[in-house]
């Protein structure tokens, strides 16, 4: 039996959890779930100047919101520096690494020479075979990895295929700086090994690192994890993803009113596919997810598609569940706190009743919240410009004759209210719109809303008649 799968998500907390990172996390999570394995979380916080506690919080909150859980406590890479140093010393002791005493001036000269000769900049191996007794006094050395110079390094990538990098292109990497701090590629290898990671799934921008890391694994005699380097995310026009096109933090998507389930579905389709399936549940994703179906070409992020998909999820979420999603959303939404303040049990009941009408039109929770706003409005309602116009242009008169008809309806229920209003329109020789428009304006303060008879029913007899009376005075 092969050992259980262990994946990891390893973000650098130098910014928020952006959409590409969320997709990487999703793939790691889905693969672990699919195989019955686990996903670990490692915070790569070694850049002390750029790493912030706020970014760590945002990553954890973003993953939690997306429903992508990890096993155990998050691992701090910085907290493991002593272990990284220990491995650097071990490589040194085995002759697989060496001390380099080059001064900054010497390295500058090396760089200038390479540039003049139009060669790629590489460390020239000055200290590779030099006797340490020649070390200049008072210079703190770095430790460099003694990379193989002949042959090639192969990354057998599950997505990119067999990637072959000539060893002459990989110079002797610094693994420990002169101040004793480990460098990135060493830390990643030691952590992945110690954490028992079996599968590395990350952005293709780490492919060159993968070759360097492979060399370190081999030098330590450690098993190289399975590697999958996934394509980048581009904008709908094929160019690098810009802010306008979606290069935002996950919290921005939350504030725009997307549902986590819709996000998971959408992100899964960025680079991975299951036939032509566009809409699938998280359970199906877990059942189907594999590394073989990750594509090689860049995925295209398209806001319009995400929005349509989200609309689908909103329409198909059971009313009570959607109400809860809306309530959870309010603290994160602009203007949501005011609504939260008026959200008592009676209001919740009204919202639940209105939900079938509300959710038909909303593509996001923001739209759902906006179309539910009329329920929360305090009397007398502040009408928007269009609604004011409707009331002024004969709407008030139309309501005046309509109110007695409506108040006489015995069962305050959409169907009966509709029948009464229709009969009145017919008798008065009016088009239904001539009555529906002023009703909508008076009851919701706007010129668009869910079905007006549903609105009447949901508001309840007293509140509805009071709102109408406010406009016919
Ligand atoms: N910390 C790296 C990043 O945020 C990921 C490193 C890795 O997955 O190996 O890009």
Short mmCIF file of C-alpha atoms and ligand atoms in Angstrom, two decimals:
data_model
loop_
_atom_site.label_atom_id
_atom_site.label_comp_id
_atom_site.label_asym_id
_atom_site.label_seq_id
_atom_site.Cartn_x
_atom_site.Cartn_y
_atom_site.Cartn_z
CA UNK A 1 0.00 0.00 0.00
CA UNK A 2 1.25 3.46 -0.81
CA UNK A 3 1.45 5.94 2.03
CA UNK A 4 -1.44 8.37 2.53
CA UNK A 5 -1.34 11.58 0.54
CA UNK A 6 -0.15 14.70 2.33
CA UNK A 7 -0.48 18.01 0.49
CA UNK A 8 0.25 21.47 1.75
CA UNK A 9 -0.67 25.03 1.04
CA UNK A 10 2.32 27.29 1.67
CA UNK A 11 1.42 30.96 1.28
CA UNK A 12 3.78 33.82 2.01
CA UNK A 13 1.96 36.24 4.32
CA UNK A 14 3.18 39.34 2.52
CA UNK A 15 -0.24 40.23 1.17
CA UNK A 16 -3.78 38.98 1.33
CA UNK A 17 -4.91 35.58 0.08
CA UNK A 18 -5.32 36.42 -3.58
CA UNK A 19 -7.39 34.52 -6.07
CA UNK A 20 -4.45 32.51 -7.46
CA UNK A 21 -3.48 31.40 -3.96
CA UNK A 22 -7.05 30.41 -3.22
CA UNK A 23 -7.10 28.26 -6.36
CA UNK A 24 -3.80 26.60 -5.32
CA UNK A 25 -5.26 25.93 -1.88
CA UNK A 26 -8.42 24.48 -3.43
CA UNK A 27 -6.44 22.07 -5.63
CA UNK A 28 -4.36 20.89 -2.66
CA UNK A 29 -7.48 20.49 -0.58
CA UNK A 30 -9.45 18.70 -3.30
CA UNK A 31 -6.61 16.30 -3.99
CA UNK A 32 -6.18 15.48 -0.32
CA UNK A 33 -9.94 14.97 0.06
CA UNK A 34 -10.13 12.88 -3.07
CA UNK A 35 -7.38 10.53 -1.92
CA UNK A 36 -8.46 10.40 1.71
CA UNK A 37 -5.29 12.23 2.69
CA UNK A 38 -4.65 15.49 4.49
CA UNK A 39 -3.74 19.04 3.61
CA UNK A 40 -1.34 20.97 5.83
CA UNK A 41 -0.92 24.71 6.08
CA UNK A 42 2.53 26.27 6.22
CA UNK A 43 2.94 29.99 6.56
CA UNK A 44 6.14 30.99 4.75
CA UNK A 45 6.93 33.92 6.97
CA UNK A 46 10.70 34.08 6.61
CA UNK A 47 10.66 37.50 5.00
CA UNK A 48 10.43 39.33 8.30
CA UNK A 49 10.05 42.75 6.77
CA UNK A 50 7.18 41.93 4.47
CA UNK A 51 5.33 39.31 6.52
CA UNK A 52 2.51 40.67 8.67
CA UNK A 53 0.16 39.26 11.27
CA UNK A 54 -2.74 40.89 9.41
CA UNK A 55 -1.86 38.92 6.28
CA UNK A 56 -1.71 35.66 8.27
CA UNK A 57 -5.16 36.41 9.70
CA UNK A 58 -6.51 37.20 6.24
CA UNK A 59 -5.15 33.91 4.87
CA UNK A 60 -6.68 31.89 7.68
CA UNK A 61 -9.97 33.74 7.46
CA UNK A 62 -10.06 33.41 3.67
CA UNK A 63 -9.41 29.66 3.74
CA UNK A 64 -12.00 29.22 6.47
CA UNK A 65 -14.59 31.19 4.52
CA UNK A 66 -13.88 29.10 1.43
CA UNK A 67 -14.34 25.96 3.51
CA UNK A 68 -10.83 24.68 2.84
CA UNK A 69 -9.75 23.13 6.11
CA UNK A 70 -6.26 21.90 6.95
CA UNK A 71 -5.03 19.38 9.46
CA UNK A 72 -3.33 20.45 12.67
CA UNK A 73 -1.88 23.84 13.53
CA UNK A 74 -0.44 26.06 10.80
CA UNK A 75 3.35 25.66 10.66
CA UNK A 76 5.49 28.78 10.80
CA UNK A 77 8.46 28.46 8.49
CA UNK A 78 10.36 31.13 10.38
CA UNK A 79 9.89 29.13 13.56
CA UNK A 80 11.84 26.27 11.99
CA UNK A 81 14.97 28.22 11.09
CA UNK A 82 17.13 26.27 13.56
CA UNK A 83 16.23 23.02 11.84
CA UNK A 84 17.00 24.55 8.43
CA UNK A 85 20.43 25.61 9.73
CA UNK A 86 21.00 22.12 11.02
CA UNK A 87 20.40 20.65 7.55
CA UNK A 88 22.73 23.23 5.99
CA UNK A 89 25.42 22.14 8.47
CA UNK A 90 24.74 18.52 7.62
CA UNK A 91 25.22 19.18 3.92
CA UNK A 92 28.42 21.03 4.79
CA UNK A 93 29.71 18.13 6.87
CA UNK A 94 29.05 15.75 4.01
CA UNK A 95 30.89 17.97 1.54
CA UNK A 96 27.63 18.65 -0.31
CA UNK A 97 27.85 22.27 0.57
CA UNK A 98 30.74 24.65 1.19
CA UNK A 99 31.56 28.00 2.73
CA UNK A 100 31.90 30.89 0.34
CA UNK A 101 33.80 34.00 1.43
CA UNK A 102 33.20 36.15 -1.63
CA UNK A 103 32.80 39.80 -0.75
CA UNK A 104 29.96 41.89 -2.19
CA UNK A 105 32.54 43.58 -4.42
CA UNK A 106 33.69 40.25 -5.82
CA UNK A 107 30.09 39.21 -6.50
CA UNK A 108 29.47 42.54 -8.23
CA UNK A 109 32.49 41.98 -10.42
CA UNK A 110 31.24 38.49 -11.26
CA UNK A 111 27.90 39.95 -12.27
CA UNK A 112 29.45 42.72 -14.36
CA UNK A 113 31.69 40.24 -16.17
CA UNK A 114 28.74 37.99 -17.01
CA UNK A 115 26.75 40.96 -18.25
CA UNK A 116 29.63 42.17 -20.43
CA UNK A 117 29.98 38.71 -21.94
CA UNK A 118 26.20 38.51 -22.31
CA UNK A 119 26.07 35.34 -20.22
CA UNK A 120 23.41 34.58 -17.61
CA UNK A 121 24.56 35.72 -14.17
CA UNK A 122 25.84 32.77 -12.17
CA UNK A 123 28.15 32.21 -9.27
CA UNK A 124 31.47 31.18 -10.79
CA UNK A 125 32.44 28.62 -8.16
CA UNK A 126 35.32 30.66 -6.66
CA UNK A 127 35.11 28.89 -3.28
CA UNK A 128 33.78 25.56 -4.51
CA UNK A 129 37.10 23.78 -4.34
CA UNK A 130 39.21 26.30 -2.54
CA UNK A 131 40.88 25.31 0.68
CA UNK A 132 39.00 26.85 3.64
CA UNK A 133 42.43 27.73 5.13
CA UNK A 134 42.57 30.45 2.52
CA UNK A 135 39.52 32.10 4.06
CA UNK A 136 40.03 35.84 4.57
CA UNK A 137 40.03 36.88 8.22
CA UNK A 138 36.95 38.56 9.63
CA UNK A 139 34.62 37.67 6.74
CA UNK A 140 31.46 35.82 7.64
CA UNK A 141 30.86 33.23 4.95
CA UNK A 142 27.63 32.08 3.36
CA UNK A 143 27.00 28.37 2.81
CA UNK A 144 26.47 27.35 -0.79
CA UNK A 145 25.02 24.14 -2.07
CA UNK A 146 27.48 22.14 -4.16
CA UNK A 147 25.23 21.65 -7.17
CA UNK A 148 26.08 18.98 -9.72
CA UNK A 149 27.80 20.53 -12.73
CA UNK A 150 27.45 17.72 -15.20
CA UNK A 151 24.31 16.05 -16.45
CA UNK A 152 20.80 17.24 -15.89
CA UNK A 153 18.12 17.50 -13.25
CA UNK A 154 14.73 16.05 -14.05
CA UNK A 155 11.44 17.18 -12.58
CA UNK A 156 8.85 14.57 -13.40
CA UNK A 157 5.93 16.90 -13.15
CA UNK A 158 2.42 15.50 -13.06
CA UNK A 159 1.13 18.52 -14.94
CA UNK A 160 4.05 19.87 -16.95
CA UNK A 161 5.42 16.47 -17.88
CA UNK A 162 9.11 15.58 -17.80
CA UNK A 163 11.01 18.82 -17.34
CA UNK A 164 14.75 18.50 -17.95
CA UNK A 165 17.10 21.22 -16.78
CA UNK A 166 20.79 21.04 -17.69
CA UNK A 167 22.82 21.25 -14.50
CA UNK A 168 25.14 23.81 -16.03
CA UNK A 169 22.19 26.22 -15.81
CA UNK A 170 21.86 25.83 -12.05
CA UNK A 171 24.66 27.45 -10.07
CA UNK A 172 25.71 26.91 -6.47
CA UNK A 173 22.80 28.30 -4.54
CA UNK A 174 23.25 30.05 -1.20
CA UNK A 175 21.43 27.93 1.38
CA UNK A 176 22.54 29.81 4.50
CA UNK A 177 23.22 33.53 4.52
CA UNK A 178 26.17 35.02 6.36
CA UNK A 179 23.81 36.13 9.16
CA UNK A 180 22.82 32.49 9.65
CA UNK A 181 19.42 32.81 8.02
CA UNK A 182 18.38 29.96 5.74
CA UNK A 183 17.26 30.77 2.22
CA UNK A 184 13.95 29.97 0.63
CA UNK A 185 14.74 26.83 -1.36
CA UNK A 186 16.45 25.11 1.57
CA UNK A 187 13.60 25.95 3.96
CA UNK A 188 10.94 24.65 1.59
CA UNK A 189 12.72 21.33 1.08
CA UNK A 190 13.39 20.76 4.77
CA UNK A 191 9.83 21.68 5.72
CA UNK A 192 8.19 19.58 3.04
CA UNK A 193 10.36 16.63 4.04
CA UNK A 194 9.81 17.01 7.77
CA UNK A 195 6.07 17.55 7.34
CA UNK A 196 5.85 14.35 5.33
CA UNK A 197 4.50 16.08 2.25
CA UNK A 198 3.96 13.56 -0.55
CA UNK A 199 2.48 15.89 -3.18
CA UNK A 200 3.45 19.46 -3.98
CA UNK A 201 0.83 21.36 -5.96
CA UNK A 202 1.69 25.01 -6.64
CA UNK A 203 1.98 27.66 -9.33
CA UNK A 204 4.13 27.04 -12.37
CA UNK A 205 6.21 30.07 -11.42
CA UNK A 206 7.94 27.72 -8.96
CA UNK A 207 9.15 25.30 -11.64
CA UNK A 208 12.79 26.49 -11.61
CA UNK A 209 12.76 26.26 -7.84
CA UNK A 210 11.53 22.70 -8.25
CA UNK A 211 14.75 21.76 -10.04
CA UNK A 212 16.91 23.35 -7.35
CA UNK A 213 14.83 21.75 -4.64
CA UNK A 214 15.12 18.37 -6.35
CA UNK A 215 18.91 18.63 -6.17
CA UNK A 216 18.72 19.30 -2.43
CA UNK A 217 16.37 16.33 -1.86
CA UNK A 218 18.77 14.07 -3.74
CA UNK A 219 21.78 15.39 -1.84
CA UNK A 220 20.03 14.62 1.46
CA UNK A 221 18.92 11.22 0.21
CA UNK A 222 15.29 12.17 0.74
CA UNK A 223 12.40 11.08 -1.42
CA UNK A 224 11.33 13.80 -3.84
CA UNK A 225 7.60 14.51 -3.47
CA UNK A 226 5.34 14.24 -6.51
CA UNK A 227 5.29 17.65 -8.16
CA UNK A 228 2.40 19.34 -9.94
CA UNK A 229 2.98 22.85 -11.21
CA UNK A 230 -0.30 24.40 -12.18
CA UNK A 231 -0.79 27.08 -14.85
CA UNK A 232 -1.17 30.72 -13.95
CA UNK A 233 -4.45 32.59 -14.05
CA UNK A 234 -4.83 35.21 -16.75
CA UNK A 235 -7.52 37.80 -17.43
CA UNK A 236 -10.34 37.18 -19.92
CA UNK A 237 -8.21 38.82 -22.64
CA UNK A 238 -5.31 36.44 -22.03
CA UNK A 239 -3.14 39.12 -20.41
CA UNK A 240 -1.75 38.94 -16.89
CA UNK A 241 -4.58 39.14 -14.35
CA UNK A 242 -5.13 42.77 -13.38
CA UNK A 243 -7.04 44.12 -10.40
CA UNK A 244 -9.93 45.12 -12.62
CA UNK A 245 -10.04 41.60 -13.97
CA UNK A 246 -10.06 39.87 -10.63
CA UNK A 247 -6.55 39.94 -9.11
CA UNK A 248 -8.04 40.65 -5.71
CA UNK A 249 -7.92 39.21 -2.24
CA UNK A 250 -10.47 36.56 -1.30
CA UNK A 251 -12.05 38.98 1.16
CA UNK A 252 -12.97 41.21 -1.80
CA UNK A 253 -14.94 38.32 -3.30
CA UNK A 254 -16.68 37.80 -0.02
CA UNK A 255 -17.61 41.49 0.13
CA UNK A 256 -18.88 41.33 -3.47
CA UNK A 257 -21.38 38.73 -2.29
CA UNK A 258 -20.13 35.47 -3.75
CA UNK A 259 -21.04 32.20 -2.05
CA UNK A 260 -18.14 29.96 -0.97
CA UNK A 261 -19.67 26.99 -2.81
CA UNK A 262 -19.86 29.00 -6.04
CA UNK A 263 -16.26 30.14 -5.54
CA UNK A 264 -15.08 26.55 -5.09
CA UNK A 265 -16.91 25.51 -8.24
CA UNK A 266 -15.55 28.44 -10.22
CA UNK A 267 -11.96 28.17 -8.97
CA UNK A 268 -11.91 24.45 -9.70
CA UNK A 269 -12.61 25.21 -13.34
CA UNK A 270 -9.58 27.50 -13.53
CA UNK A 271 -7.12 24.98 -14.86
CA UNK A 272 -8.91 21.74 -14.05
CA UNK A 273 -11.78 20.12 -15.90
CA UNK A 274 -14.10 17.17 -15.76
CA UNK A 275 -15.33 16.76 -19.32
CA UNK A 276 -17.57 19.68 -20.19
CA UNK A 277 -19.01 20.00 -16.71
CA UNK A 278 -19.25 23.62 -15.63
CA UNK A 279 -21.55 23.31 -12.64
CA UNK A 280 -20.80 20.70 -10.01
CA UNK A 281 -21.04 20.39 -6.28
CA UNK A 282 -18.07 20.31 -3.91
CA UNK A 283 -18.86 16.62 -3.31
CA UNK A 284 -18.54 15.96 -7.03
CA UNK A 285 -15.33 17.98 -7.16
CA UNK A 286 -13.87 15.82 -4.42
CA UNK A 287 -15.03 12.68 -6.14
CA UNK A 288 -13.62 13.66 -9.52
CA UNK A 289 -10.52 15.69 -8.73
CA UNK A 290 -7.31 14.33 -10.19
CA UNK A 291 -3.95 15.68 -11.26
CA UNK A 292 -4.18 14.29 -14.79
CA UNK A 293 -7.00 16.67 -15.71
CA UNK A 294 -5.13 19.82 -14.80
CA UNK A 295 -4.38 21.65 -18.04
CA UNK A 296 -1.08 23.18 -19.03
CA UNK A 297 -2.25 26.41 -20.57
CA UNK A 298 -3.12 29.46 -18.48
CA UNK A 299 -6.65 29.60 -17.16
CA UNK A 300 -8.79 32.64 -17.89
CA UNK A 301 -10.60 34.38 -15.11
CA UNK A 302 -13.92 35.83 -16.18
CA UNK A 303 -16.04 37.86 -13.77
CA UNK A 304 -19.17 37.48 -15.89
CA UNK A 305 -18.93 33.69 -15.67
CA UNK A 306 -18.35 33.77 -11.93
CA UNK A 307 -21.35 36.04 -11.51
CA UNK A 308 -23.64 33.80 -13.54
CA UNK A 309 -22.46 30.76 -11.66
CA UNK A 310 -23.06 32.54 -8.37
CA UNK A 311 -26.59 33.43 -9.52
CA UNK A 312 -27.17 29.75 -10.19
CA UNK A 313 -25.98 28.85 -6.68
CA UNK A 314 -28.17 31.53 -5.14
CA UNK A 315 -31.26 30.28 -6.97
CA UNK A 316 -30.56 26.70 -5.94
CA UNK A 317 -29.74 27.32 -2.30
CA UNK A 318 -32.65 26.42 0.01
CA UNK A 319 -34.36 29.56 1.38
CA UNK A 320 -33.42 29.07 5.02
CA UNK A 321 -29.80 28.38 4.13
CA UNK A 322 -29.67 31.43 1.91
CA UNK A 323 -31.16 33.56 4.67
CA UNK A 324 -28.35 32.41 6.95
CA UNK A 325 -25.78 33.18 4.23
CA UNK A 326 -27.27 36.65 3.89
CA UNK A 327 -27.18 37.22 7.65
CA UNK A 328 -23.55 36.06 7.81
CA UNK A 329 -22.78 38.34 4.90
CA UNK A 330 -24.21 41.54 6.38
CA UNK A 331 -21.23 42.37 8.65
CA UNK A 332 -18.96 42.23 5.58
CA UNK A 333 -21.21 44.28 3.30
CA UNK A 334 -21.38 47.98 2.76
CA UNK A 335 -24.51 49.19 4.53
CA UNK A 336 -25.02 45.74 5.98
CA UNK A 337 -24.55 46.75 9.61
CA UNK A 338 -27.60 49.03 9.56
CA UNK A 339 -29.71 46.12 8.34
CA UNK A 340 -28.22 43.87 10.96
CA UNK A 341 -29.42 46.31 13.64
CA UNK A 342 -33.04 45.81 12.56
CA UNK A 343 -32.86 42.07 12.14
CA UNK A 344 -35.22 40.72 14.78
CA UNK A 345 -37.17 37.47 14.55
CA UNK A 346 -40.13 39.15 12.83
CA UNK A 347 -37.81 40.56 10.21
CA UNK A 348 -36.16 37.19 9.71
CA UNK A 349 -39.56 35.63 9.14
CA UNK A 350 -40.39 38.31 6.56
CA UNK A 351 -37.08 37.76 4.81
CA UNK A 352 -37.62 34.04 4.69
CA UNK A 353 -41.06 34.55 3.21
CA UNK A 354 -39.68 36.95 0.61
CA UNK A 355 -36.73 34.72 -0.28
CA UNK A 356 -38.27 32.82 -3.24
CA UNK A 357 -39.00 36.14 -4.98
CA UNK A 358 -35.73 37.76 -3.97
CA UNK A 359 -33.41 34.98 -5.02
CA UNK A 360 -34.80 34.72 -8.55
CA UNK A 361 -33.17 38.00 -9.50
CA UNK A 362 -29.99 38.15 -7.46
CA UNK A 363 -26.61 37.13 -8.82
CA UNK A 364 -24.77 38.08 -5.66
CA UNK A 365 -25.56 38.53 -1.98
CA UNK A 366 -25.10 42.27 -2.55
CA UNK A 367 -27.98 42.22 -5.02
CA UNK A 368 -30.00 40.02 -2.68
CA UNK A 369 -29.40 42.44 0.15
CA UNK A 370 -30.34 45.43 -1.99
CA UNK A 371 -33.56 43.87 -3.18
CA UNK A 372 -34.43 42.97 0.42
CA UNK A 373 -33.79 46.50 1.60
CA UNK A 374 -37.42 47.56 1.17
CA UNK A 375 -38.35 45.24 4.04
CA UNK A 376 -36.05 47.12 6.38
CA UNK A 377 -36.99 50.61 5.27
CA UNK A 378 -38.51 52.86 7.92
CA UNK A 379 -41.71 54.82 7.20
CA UNK A 380 -42.25 57.14 5.56
CA UNK A 381 -40.04 55.60 2.89
CA UNK A 382 -37.42 57.69 1.14
CA UNK A 383 -38.32 57.21 -2.53
CA UNK A 384 -35.68 57.17 -5.22
CA UNK A 385 -35.98 59.61 -8.14
CA UNK A 386 -37.85 57.26 -10.43
CA UNK A 387 -40.27 56.22 -7.70
CA UNK A 388 -40.94 59.87 -6.84
CA UNK A 389 -41.73 60.54 -10.47
CA UNK A 390 -44.16 57.64 -10.64
CA UNK A 391 -46.05 58.88 -7.58
CA UNK A 392 -46.09 62.45 -8.90
CA UNK A 393 -47.25 61.44 -12.39
CA UNK A 394 -50.66 60.20 -11.37
CA UNK A 395 -49.45 57.42 -9.14
CA UNK A 396 -50.90 58.98 -6.00
CA UNK A 397 -54.37 59.20 -7.56
CA UNK A 398 -54.19 55.63 -8.82
CA UNK A 399 -53.32 54.45 -5.31
CA UNK A 400 -56.10 56.50 -3.76
CA UNK A 401 -58.76 54.48 -5.57
CA UNK A 402 -56.83 51.24 -5.17
CA UNK A 403 -56.29 51.31 -1.40
CA UNK A 404 -59.94 50.60 -0.43
CA UNK A 405 -59.97 47.67 -2.86
CA UNK A 406 -56.82 46.20 -1.40
CA UNK A 407 -57.81 46.70 2.21
CA UNK A 408 -61.04 44.81 1.53
CA UNK A 409 -59.16 41.64 0.53
CA UNK A 410 -59.93 39.14 3.32
CA UNK A 411 -56.92 36.87 2.95
CA UNK A 412 -53.72 38.84 2.80
CA UNK A 413 -52.06 36.59 0.32
CA UNK A 414 -50.37 37.27 -3.02
CA UNK A 415 -52.81 35.33 -5.13
CA UNK A 416 -55.94 37.01 -3.75
CA UNK A 417 -54.33 40.45 -3.78
CA UNK A 418 -53.40 39.99 -7.41
CA UNK A 419 -56.94 38.95 -8.34
CA UNK A 420 -58.38 42.02 -6.59
CA UNK A 421 -55.96 44.45 -8.22
CA UNK A 422 -56.54 42.91 -11.65
CA UNK A 423 -60.31 43.14 -11.28
CA UNK A 424 -60.00 46.76 -10.27
CA UNK A 425 -57.76 47.52 -13.28
CA UNK A 426 -60.23 45.91 -15.61
CA UNK A 427 -63.20 47.73 -14.14
CA UNK A 428 -61.36 51.07 -14.37
CA UNK A 429 -60.07 50.32 -17.88
CA UNK A 430 -56.45 50.61 -16.73
CA UNK A 431 -53.43 48.59 -17.74
CA UNK A 432 -52.12 46.59 -14.78
CA UNK A 433 -48.80 48.43 -15.01
CA UNK A 434 -50.53 51.70 -14.21
CA UNK A 435 -51.36 50.26 -10.80
CA UNK A 436 -48.36 48.01 -10.27
CA UNK A 437 -45.85 50.82 -10.78
CA UNK A 438 -47.22 53.16 -8.12
CA UNK A 439 -47.72 50.19 -5.80
CA UNK A 440 -44.06 49.27 -6.23
CA UNK A 441 -42.92 52.87 -5.73
CA UNK A 442 -44.94 53.29 -2.56
CA UNK A 443 -44.15 49.90 -1.07
CA UNK A 444 -40.46 49.63 -1.88
CA UNK A 445 -39.34 53.18 -2.66
CA UNK A 446 -37.90 51.99 -5.96
CA UNK A 447 -39.01 51.21 -9.50
CA UNK A 448 -37.71 47.64 -9.51
CA UNK A 449 -38.47 44.95 -6.96
CA UNK A 450 -39.53 41.35 -6.66
CA UNK A 451 -43.09 40.56 -7.81
CA UNK A 452 -45.30 43.28 -6.37
CA UNK A 453 -47.98 40.94 -4.99
CA UNK A 454 -45.31 38.97 -3.16
CA UNK A 455 -44.07 42.26 -1.77
CA UNK A 456 -47.55 43.09 -0.52
CA UNK A 457 -47.90 39.71 1.13
CA UNK A 458 -44.47 39.73 2.72
CA UNK A 459 -44.83 43.22 4.16
CA UNK A 460 -48.09 42.21 5.83
CA UNK A 461 -51.41 44.03 5.78
CA UNK A 462 -50.66 46.74 8.31
CA UNK A 463 -47.24 47.79 7.10
CA UNK A 464 -48.30 47.64 3.43
CA UNK A 465 -51.41 49.77 3.95
CA UNK A 466 -49.43 52.26 6.04
CA UNK A 467 -46.82 52.61 3.30
CA UNK A 468 -49.54 53.18 0.70
CA UNK A 469 -51.28 55.71 2.91
CA UNK A 470 -47.99 57.61 3.27
CA UNK A 471 -48.08 58.32 -0.47
CA UNK A 472 -51.73 59.27 -0.92
CA UNK A 473 -51.98 61.85 1.84
N1 LIG B 1 5.41 30.61 -0.46
C1 LIG B 1 5.32 30.40 -1.89
C2 LIG B 1 4.34 31.37 -2.49
O1 LIG B 1 3.53 31.92 -1.79
C3 LIG B 1 4.88 29.00 -2.25
C4 LIG B 1 5.98 28.03 -2.11
C5 LIG B 1 5.63 26.62 -2.44
O2 LIG B 1 4.44 26.30 -2.64
O3 LIG B 1 6.54 25.82 -2.49
O4 LIG B 1 4.39 31.59 -3.68
#
